[in-house]
CSV table of C-alpha atoms in Angstrom, one decimal:
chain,number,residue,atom,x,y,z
O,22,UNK,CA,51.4,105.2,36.6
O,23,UNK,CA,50.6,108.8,36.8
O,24,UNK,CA,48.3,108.5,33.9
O,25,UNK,CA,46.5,105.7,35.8
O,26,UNK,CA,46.5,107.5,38.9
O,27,UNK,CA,44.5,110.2,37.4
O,28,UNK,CA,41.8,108.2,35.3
O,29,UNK,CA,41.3,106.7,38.8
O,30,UNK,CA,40.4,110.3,40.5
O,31,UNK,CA,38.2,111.0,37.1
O,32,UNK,CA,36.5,108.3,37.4
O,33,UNK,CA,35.5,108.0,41.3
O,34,UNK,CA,34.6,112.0,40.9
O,35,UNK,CA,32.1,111.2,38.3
O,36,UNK,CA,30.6,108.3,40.0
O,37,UNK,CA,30.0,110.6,43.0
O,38,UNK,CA,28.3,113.7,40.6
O,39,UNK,CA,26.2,110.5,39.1
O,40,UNK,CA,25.4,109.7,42.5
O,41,UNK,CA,24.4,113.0,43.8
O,42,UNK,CA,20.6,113.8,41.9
O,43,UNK,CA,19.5,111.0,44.2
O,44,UNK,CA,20.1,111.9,47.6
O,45,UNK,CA,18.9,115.6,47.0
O,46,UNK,CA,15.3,114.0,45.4
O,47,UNK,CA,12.3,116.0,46.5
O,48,UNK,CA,9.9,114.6,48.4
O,49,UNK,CA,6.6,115.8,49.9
O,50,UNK,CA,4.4,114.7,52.9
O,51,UNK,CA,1.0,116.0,54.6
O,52,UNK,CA,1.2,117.1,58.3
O,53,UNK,CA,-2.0,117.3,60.2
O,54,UNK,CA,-2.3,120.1,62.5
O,55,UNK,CA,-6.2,120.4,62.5
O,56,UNK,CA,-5.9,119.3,65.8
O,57,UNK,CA,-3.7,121.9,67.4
O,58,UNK,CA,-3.7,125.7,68.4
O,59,UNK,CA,-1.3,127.1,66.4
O,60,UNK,CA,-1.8,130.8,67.8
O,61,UNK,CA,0.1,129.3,70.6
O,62,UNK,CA,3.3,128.6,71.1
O,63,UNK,CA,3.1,124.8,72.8
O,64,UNK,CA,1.0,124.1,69.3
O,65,UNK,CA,3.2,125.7,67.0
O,66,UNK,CA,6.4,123.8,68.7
O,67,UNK,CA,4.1,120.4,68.2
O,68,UNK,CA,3.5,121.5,64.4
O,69,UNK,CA,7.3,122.4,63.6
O,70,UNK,CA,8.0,118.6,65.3
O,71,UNK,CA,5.9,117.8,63.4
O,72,UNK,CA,7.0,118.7,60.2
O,73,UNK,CA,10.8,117.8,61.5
O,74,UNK,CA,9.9,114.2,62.2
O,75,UNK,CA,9.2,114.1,57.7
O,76,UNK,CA,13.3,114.0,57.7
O,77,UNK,CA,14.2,110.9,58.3
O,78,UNK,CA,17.2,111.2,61.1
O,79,UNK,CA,20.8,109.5,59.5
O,80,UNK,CA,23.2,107.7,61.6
O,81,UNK,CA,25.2,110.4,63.3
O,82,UNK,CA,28.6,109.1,62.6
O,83,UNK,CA,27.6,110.0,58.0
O,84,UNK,CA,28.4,113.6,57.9
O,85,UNK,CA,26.9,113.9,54.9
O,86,UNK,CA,24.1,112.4,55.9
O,87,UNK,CA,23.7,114.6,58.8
O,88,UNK,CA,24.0,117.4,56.4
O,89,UNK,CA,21.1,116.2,53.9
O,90,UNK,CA,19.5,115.7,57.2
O,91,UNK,CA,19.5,119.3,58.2
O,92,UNK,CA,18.9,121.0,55.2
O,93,UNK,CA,15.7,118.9,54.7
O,94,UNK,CA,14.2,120.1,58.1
O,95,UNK,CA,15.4,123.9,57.2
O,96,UNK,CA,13.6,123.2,53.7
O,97,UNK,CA,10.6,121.6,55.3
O,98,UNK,CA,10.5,124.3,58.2
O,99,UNK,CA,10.5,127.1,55.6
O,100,UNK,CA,7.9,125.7,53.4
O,101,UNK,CA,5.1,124.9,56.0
O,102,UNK,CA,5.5,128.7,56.6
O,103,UNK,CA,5.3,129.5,53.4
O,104,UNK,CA,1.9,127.0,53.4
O,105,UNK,CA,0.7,128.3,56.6
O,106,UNK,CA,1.3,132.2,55.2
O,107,UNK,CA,-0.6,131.1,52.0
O,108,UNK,CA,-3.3,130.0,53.4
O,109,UNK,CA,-4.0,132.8,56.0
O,110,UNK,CA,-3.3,130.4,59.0
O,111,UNK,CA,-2.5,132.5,62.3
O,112,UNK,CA,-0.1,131.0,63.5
O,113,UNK,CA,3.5,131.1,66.3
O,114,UNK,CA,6.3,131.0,64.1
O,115,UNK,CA,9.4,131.7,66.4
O,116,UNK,CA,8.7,128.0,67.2
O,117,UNK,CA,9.4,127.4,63.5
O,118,UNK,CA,12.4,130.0,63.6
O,119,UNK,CA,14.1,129.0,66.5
O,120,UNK,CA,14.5,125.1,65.2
């Protein structure tokens, strides 16, 4: 029984780790923001919405969902600075910080 027990915990622990490269894939979207004044702070806050709105918001009652969810607008909030800083765009970022 014991020896059952514990093929049983094996074997649901490697399904999950089989499971995981999936729901961490990278993805990558373009975000207009020809159209706004980023210098400002109202057009930076529409940008970083912007670039939040990519993540696709989970049903609030999957934690792990939830989590994924956040750290995909962290990642997507850091690297449209690190775009905008690239490129030499002026541009508000506590509205990017503050998210």
């Amino acid at each position: 029984m014991t020896k059952f027990a514990i093929s049983a915990i094996l074997a649901a622990s490697l399904s999950l780790v089989a499971t995981a490269p999936a729901a961490a894939e990278d993805f990558s979207t373009q975000v207009s923001y020809s159209d706004l004044d980023l210098a400002s702070p109202a057009g930076a806050k529409v940008l970083a919405q912007r670039v939040e709105a990519a993540c696709v918001r989970p049903d609030i009652r999957d934690l792990g969902a939830v989590s994924s969810w956040q750290q995909c607008k962290d990642s997507a909030r850091n690297g449209a600075m690190e775009q905008l800083n690239s490129k030499g765009v002026t541009f508000d970022s506590s509205a990017f910080i503050a998210g």
